[in-house]
Short mmCIF file of C-alpha atoms and ligand atoms in Angstrom, two decimals:
data_model
loop_
_atom_site.label_atom_id
_atom_site.label_comp_id
_atom_site.label_asym_id
_atom_site.label_seq_id
_atom_site.Cartn_x
_atom_site.Cartn_y
_atom_site.Cartn_z
CA MET H 1 131.59 24.74 190.07
CA ALA H 2 134.98 22.58 190.98
CA PHE H 3 134.58 18.93 191.97
CA GLU H 4 131.18 17.94 189.82
CA GLY H 5 132.55 15.71 188.27
CA LEU H 6 134.93 14.00 191.65
CA SER H 7 131.33 13.84 193.77
CA ASP H 8 129.28 12.03 191.00
CA LYS H 9 132.13 9.73 190.64
CA LEU H 10 132.74 9.69 194.75
CA ALA H 11 128.64 9.16 195.25
CA ALA H 12 128.59 6.66 192.55
CA ALA H 13 130.76 4.13 194.59
CA PHE H 14 129.33 4.66 197.82
CA LYS H 15 126.15 4.10 197.01
CA LYS H 16 127.25 1.12 195.93
CA LEU H 17 128.88 -0.07 199.09
CA LYS H 18 125.86 1.06 200.79
CA SER H 19 123.87 -1.16 199.20
CA LYS H 20 125.72 -4.33 200.14
CA GLY H 21 124.71 -3.77 203.52
CA ARG H 22 127.80 -5.94 205.89
CA LEU H 23 131.22 -5.23 204.13
CA ASN H 24 134.80 -7.43 203.24
CA GLU H 25 137.78 -7.02 202.33
CA ASP H 26 136.78 -7.24 199.23
CA ASP H 27 134.47 -4.70 198.62
CA ILE H 28 136.34 -2.41 200.11
CA LYS H 29 139.17 -2.76 197.70
CA VAL H 30 136.58 -2.34 194.94
CA ALA H 31 134.89 0.53 196.30
CA MET H 32 138.83 1.86 197.04
CA ARG H 33 139.99 1.09 192.82
CA GLU H 34 136.83 3.66 192.67
CA VAL H 35 137.92 6.23 194.64
CA ARG H 36 141.45 5.97 193.38
CA LEU H 37 140.26 6.16 189.88
CA ALA H 38 137.82 9.32 190.60
CA LEU H 39 140.55 11.22 192.06
CA LEU H 40 142.79 10.75 189.26
CA GLU H 41 140.49 11.77 186.76
CA ALA H 42 139.63 15.19 188.79
CA ASP H 43 143.74 15.40 188.33
CA VAL H 44 144.82 15.20 191.81
CA ASN H 45 148.91 14.26 191.64
CA TYR H 46 149.15 10.89 191.52
CA LYS H 47 151.46 9.95 194.20
CA VAL H 48 148.65 12.26 196.31
CA VAL H 49 146.17 9.51 195.38
CA LYS H 50 148.23 6.81 196.29
CA ASP H 51 149.10 7.38 199.91
CA PHE H 52 145.44 8.55 200.07
CA VAL H 53 143.81 5.46 199.19
CA LYS H 54 146.59 3.45 201.45
CA ASP H 55 145.95 5.51 204.45
CA VAL H 56 142.25 4.82 203.85
CA SER H 57 142.07 1.22 202.86
CA ALA H 58 144.01 0.85 205.72
CA ARG H 59 141.45 2.18 207.89
CA ALA H 60 138.69 0.57 205.89
CA VAL H 61 139.60 -2.60 206.68
CA GLY H 62 139.63 -2.53 210.39
CA ALA H 63 137.02 -4.79 212.28
CA ASP H 64 135.42 -1.88 214.01
CA VAL H 65 134.76 -0.44 210.50
CA LEU H 66 133.82 -3.89 209.09
CA GLU H 67 132.21 -5.09 212.16
CA SER H 68 129.70 -2.01 212.67
CA LEU H 69 126.22 -2.04 212.18
CA THR H 70 126.80 1.41 209.34
CA PRO H 71 130.01 -0.02 207.78
CA ALA H 72 130.01 1.80 204.34
CA GLN H 73 128.50 5.21 206.90
CA GLN H 74 131.97 4.60 208.17
CA VAL H 75 134.25 3.81 205.16
CA ILE H 76 132.69 7.55 203.79
CA LYS H 77 133.67 8.75 207.36
CA ILE H 78 136.99 7.73 207.21
CA VAL H 79 136.95 9.33 203.38
CA ASN H 80 135.82 12.23 204.62
CA GLU H 81 138.53 12.74 207.34
CA GLU H 82 141.27 11.94 205.40
CA LEU H 83 140.45 14.26 202.76
CA CYS H 84 140.57 17.30 204.96
CA ARG H 85 143.77 16.22 206.52
CA LEU H 86 144.62 16.17 202.95
CA MET H 87 144.00 19.62 202.65
CA GLY H 88 145.27 20.82 206.09
CA SER H 89 143.94 19.96 209.59
CA GLU H 90 143.91 23.24 210.86
CA ASN H 91 142.51 26.52 209.06
CA ALA H 92 145.83 28.15 207.88
CA ARG H 93 145.97 31.99 208.64
CA ILE H 94 147.94 35.04 208.04
CA ASN H 95 149.88 35.84 210.76
CA ILE H 96 149.70 39.60 211.06
CA PRO H 97 152.40 40.04 213.55
CA SER H 98 151.69 42.89 216.38
CA LYS H 99 154.35 45.76 214.77
CA PRO H 100 153.43 46.94 212.04
CA PRO H 101 153.29 47.08 209.10
CA CYS H 102 152.73 42.93 207.84
CA ILE H 103 154.14 42.75 204.91
CA ILE H 104 152.62 40.72 202.33
CA MET H 105 154.20 39.37 199.07
CA MET H 106 151.98 38.23 196.62
CA CYS H 107 153.72 36.02 193.52
CA GLY H 108 152.62 33.99 190.67
CA LEU H 109 152.44 33.82 187.02
CA GLN H 110 150.52 36.04 184.84
CA GLY H 111 147.84 35.38 184.64
CA SER H 112 147.03 34.04 187.69
CA GLY H 113 144.64 36.20 189.55
CA LYS H 114 147.55 38.34 191.37
CA THR H 115 146.58 41.84 190.65
CA THR H 116 142.98 40.84 191.68
CA HIS H 117 143.49 38.86 194.80
CA SER H 118 145.64 41.56 196.08
CA ALA H 119 142.99 44.33 195.52
CA LYS H 120 140.29 41.20 197.54
CA LEU H 121 142.96 41.20 200.16
CA ALA H 122 143.35 44.55 200.75
CA LYS H 123 139.37 44.65 200.84
CA HIS H 124 138.86 41.49 203.34
CA PHE H 125 141.18 43.25 205.53
CA ARG H 126 139.78 46.58 205.47
CA SER H 127 136.29 45.15 206.59
CA GLN H 128 138.41 44.16 209.64
CA GLY H 129 139.11 47.57 210.50
CA HIS H 130 142.53 47.47 208.55
CA ARG H 131 144.48 50.10 207.06
CA PRO H 132 146.12 47.93 204.28
CA LEU H 133 148.17 49.84 201.08
CA LEU H 134 148.42 48.18 197.55
CA VAL H 135 152.42 48.52 196.07
CA ALA H 136 152.76 48.20 192.43
CA CYS H 137 155.73 46.17 191.70
CA ASP H 138 155.23 44.69 188.38
CA VAL H 139 156.60 46.97 186.55
CA TYR H 140 156.85 46.26 182.68
CA ARG H 141 153.83 46.51 181.89
CA PRO H 142 152.36 49.75 182.57
CA ALA H 143 148.82 48.62 182.22
CA ALA H 144 149.39 46.78 185.44
CA ILE H 145 149.57 49.92 187.58
CA ASP H 146 146.71 50.94 185.41
CA GLN H 147 144.81 47.80 186.88
CA LEU H 148 145.73 47.79 190.72
CA LYS H 149 144.83 51.28 190.35
CA VAL H 150 141.03 50.48 189.09
CA VAL H 151 140.41 47.45 191.48
CA GLY H 152 142.39 49.26 194.22
CA ALA H 153 140.02 52.18 194.28
CA LYS H 154 137.04 49.10 193.85
CA ALA H 155 138.83 48.16 197.58
CA GLU H 156 138.87 51.23 198.87
CA ALA H 157 142.25 51.01 199.17
CA PRO H 158 145.14 53.59 198.28
CA VAL H 159 147.75 52.47 195.74
CA PHE H 160 151.39 53.50 196.06
CA GLU H 161 153.42 53.32 192.80
CA LEU H 162 156.30 55.03 191.29
CA GLY H 163 155.94 54.13 187.53
CA GLN H 164 158.55 52.03 185.93
CA ILE H 165 161.28 52.23 188.31
CA ASP H 166 163.15 49.23 189.99
CA PRO H 167 160.37 47.26 191.79
CA VAL H 168 163.58 46.46 194.87
CA GLN H 169 162.75 50.10 195.72
CA ILE H 170 159.52 50.74 195.17
CA ALA H 171 158.93 48.15 198.04
CA GLN H 172 161.26 49.31 200.11
CA LYS H 173 159.78 52.89 199.72
CA ALA H 174 155.97 51.49 199.97
CA VAL H 175 157.37 50.06 203.16
CA ALA H 176 158.45 53.42 205.08
CA HIS H 177 155.59 54.82 203.00
CA ALA H 178 153.14 52.91 205.01
CA LYS H 179 155.23 53.12 207.95
CA ASP H 180 154.61 57.22 207.42
CA HIS H 181 150.75 57.08 206.58
CA GLY H 182 149.21 54.42 209.65
CA ASN H 183 148.92 51.47 207.09
CA ASP H 184 148.84 48.22 208.59
CA ILE H 185 149.24 45.73 206.02
CA VAL H 186 151.73 46.22 202.73
CA ILE H 187 150.67 44.16 200.05
CA LEU H 188 152.66 43.72 197.21
CA ASP H 189 151.39 43.44 193.74
CA THR H 190 154.45 41.93 192.02
CA ALA H 191 155.25 41.10 188.35
CA GLY H 192 154.35 37.86 186.84
CA ARG H 193 155.67 36.10 183.95
CA LEU H 194 154.11 33.20 181.85
CA HIS H 195 156.66 30.77 182.73
CA ILE H 196 158.96 30.70 185.99
CA ASP H 197 162.12 32.38 184.79
CA GLU H 198 165.74 33.16 186.59
CA GLU H 199 165.22 36.91 185.95
CA LEU H 200 161.57 37.03 187.83
CA MET H 201 162.78 34.89 190.27
CA ASN H 202 165.96 36.98 190.96
CA GLU H 203 163.70 40.15 191.28
CA LEU H 204 161.17 38.10 193.60
CA LYS H 205 164.21 37.20 195.50
CA ASN H 206 165.78 40.67 195.89
CA ILE H 207 161.83 42.06 196.72
CA LYS H 208 162.35 39.88 199.46
CA SER H 209 165.52 40.27 200.76
CA ALA H 210 164.54 43.84 200.58
CA VAL H 211 161.90 44.24 202.86
CA SER H 212 161.71 40.62 204.34
CA PRO H 213 157.89 40.33 204.23
CA ASN H 214 155.54 38.41 206.67
CA GLU H 215 153.36 36.68 204.31
CA ILE H 216 154.82 34.95 200.56
CA LEU H 217 151.61 34.00 199.32
CA LEU H 218 151.67 32.51 195.56
CA VAL H 219 148.77 32.73 193.72
CA VAL H 220 148.21 29.52 191.30
CA ASP H 221 145.08 29.27 188.57
CA SER H 222 143.62 26.18 190.21
CA MET H 223 142.25 25.74 186.41
CA THR H 224 145.59 24.46 185.76
CA GLY H 225 145.29 21.68 187.55
CA GLN H 226 148.95 19.54 188.09
CA ASP H 227 150.88 22.69 186.92
CA ALA H 228 149.47 24.72 189.60
CA VAL H 229 151.15 22.43 192.00
CA ASN H 230 154.24 21.75 189.82
CA VAL H 231 154.78 26.18 189.45
CA ALA H 232 153.35 25.68 193.54
CA GLN H 233 156.66 23.55 194.71
CA SER H 234 159.34 25.86 192.33
CA PHE H 235 158.30 28.85 193.70
CA ASP H 236 158.69 27.32 197.49
CA GLU H 237 161.98 25.38 196.14
CA THR H 238 163.47 29.10 194.80
CA LEU H 239 161.59 31.66 196.94
CA GLY H 240 160.00 30.09 199.34
CA ILE H 241 156.07 30.56 200.06
CA ASP H 242 154.17 30.87 203.55
CA GLY H 243 150.99 29.74 201.62
CA VAL H 244 148.89 29.13 198.42
CA ILE H 245 146.16 31.44 196.98
CA LEU H 246 143.63 29.20 194.97
CA THR H 247 142.13 30.92 192.01
CA LYS H 248 139.12 30.58 189.37
CA LEU H 249 136.99 27.71 191.69
CA ASP H 250 134.53 28.44 190.16
CA GLY H 251 134.92 28.01 187.22
CA ASP H 252 135.19 24.10 185.74
CA THR H 253 138.30 23.40 187.61
CA ARG H 254 138.81 19.43 188.38
CA GLY H 255 139.43 20.22 192.06
CA GLY H 256 142.75 18.36 191.80
CA ALA H 257 145.33 21.38 192.57
CA ALA H 258 142.76 21.96 196.18
CA LEU H 259 143.45 18.31 196.71
CA SER H 260 147.55 18.13 195.84
CA VAL H 261 149.34 21.84 197.54
CA LEU H 262 149.75 20.67 201.03
CA ALA H 263 150.51 17.41 200.12
CA VAL H 264 152.91 18.22 197.62
CA THR H 265 154.60 21.34 199.12
CA GLY H 266 154.39 21.46 202.76
CA LYS H 267 152.08 24.37 201.96
CA PRO H 268 148.63 25.48 203.08
CA VAL H 269 146.03 26.78 201.10
CA LYS H 270 145.44 30.22 202.49
CA PHE H 271 142.95 31.99 200.57
CA ALA H 272 140.41 30.44 197.36
CA GLY H 273 139.13 32.78 194.42
CA ILE H 274 135.58 31.80 193.96
CA GLY H 275 134.78 34.90 191.22
CA GLU H 276 135.95 37.82 189.34
CA LYS H 277 134.63 40.14 191.70
CA LEU H 278 136.82 41.73 194.75
CA GLU H 279 133.96 39.56 197.31
CA ASP H 280 134.57 36.67 195.75
CA LEU H 281 137.43 35.36 198.26
CA GLU H 282 137.27 33.05 200.85
CA PRO H 283 139.63 31.76 203.87
CA PHE H 284 140.04 28.39 202.51
CA HIS H 285 138.45 25.99 204.76
CA PRO H 286 139.54 21.86 204.59
CA GLU H 287 136.64 20.31 206.25
CA ARG H 288 133.88 23.07 203.61
CA MET H 289 135.62 22.06 200.92
CA ALA H 290 135.32 18.07 201.93
CA SER H 291 131.60 18.41 202.58
CA ARG H 292 131.70 20.35 199.41
CA ILE H 293 133.46 17.16 197.34
CA LEU H 294 131.17 14.58 199.07
CA GLY H 295 128.09 16.56 198.51
P1 LIG J 301 147.39 38.60 187.05
O1 LIG J 301 147.90 38.67 185.69
O2 LIG J 301 147.99 37.27 187.80
O3 LIG J 301 147.45 39.99 188.34
O4 LIG J 301 146.09 38.09 187.06
P2 LIG J 301 144.48 39.02 187.16
O5 LIG J 301 144.65 39.32 188.14
O6 LIG J 301 144.51 40.18 185.85
O7 LIG J 301 143.49 38.13 186.32
C1 LIG J 301 143.59 37.49 185.00
C2 LIG J 301 142.22 37.46 185.22
O8 LIG J 301 141.77 36.08 186.28
C3 LIG J 301 141.34 38.14 185.28
O9 LIG J 301 140.29 38.54 183.72
C4 LIG J 301 140.29 38.08 185.93
O10 LIG J 301 139.41 38.63 186.29
C5 LIG J 301 140.56 36.89 186.54
N1 LIG J 301 140.17 36.20 187.62
C6 LIG J 301 141.08 36.49 188.60
N2 LIG J 301 140.40 36.04 189.63
C7 LIG J 301 139.61 35.13 189.70
C8 LIG J 301 138.99 33.88 190.10
O11 LIG J 301 138.60 33.27 191.38
N3 LIG J 301 137.54 33.40 189.24
C9 LIG J 301 137.52 34.00 188.67
N4 LIG J 301 136.20 33.33 187.56
N5 LIG J 301 137.83 34.45 187.65
C10 LIG J 301 139.41 34.86 188.16
#
């Protein structure tokens, strides 16, 4: 599970602090050095680590902490609060407009989990009483359309496809189809590439301007660590995104992406993918993640 290494290292640093009883500034400095290393080893963006340690240190050397009866506990509490703040102080959700359909455009690199998470979202919305329509806009690989049909059937959501024609047209027709058929949510599964390239970005921009999505969600693979954050930054700069779905948090990812995405891009993680099955989707809760990290 994600964060194992980070959790162990933070626990070790805090154990030392707790064994000391009273603390002075030097004790805090030593502990913060260990926190810094633990975060860097977990693949958290270096600038994010620097700011994090600075913020925690500034609060931890205050008289209210050092002179308290349980200074180590106070430091841990501060780390917990700052971790939550880093990942987002409020739970970021998808804003469903009052006038349907809500158009969600899924984008991301190939293999990040876009198709799987389109279906996971469809299942999630169905369980809330919505009627999502899945749309096959990834037209370059015929297998991608078939894959969406397979996962769509599992999610019990209809799949709209027009074969391998212009994805902009498919998106437009899908929105019209949704209006005619009472689908209040449209989930566009767009094409991914192995790397960000101009052609892909242009296609995504064209789909965006043709259907004006309510949400552009970027799917990133947490196993790719810092790369996941770089990808998020590039997509946000060129296309503009509303949030991130962080996938494969069940694997042995070091978790750095979860801690860096919001600070680097200003865009929140909205969902976490925690397995290959369609029910393995969680709304992203910063407090829950923080307590998972702090054990
Ligand atoms: P796409 O190319 O972006 O559409 O990616 P896919 O949806 O085809 O997913 C790529 C692979 O990652 C598939 O084998 C999925 O089963 C797997 N996958 C997707 N999400 C998760 C996840 O949250 N956890 C795990 N363990 N595997 C995932």
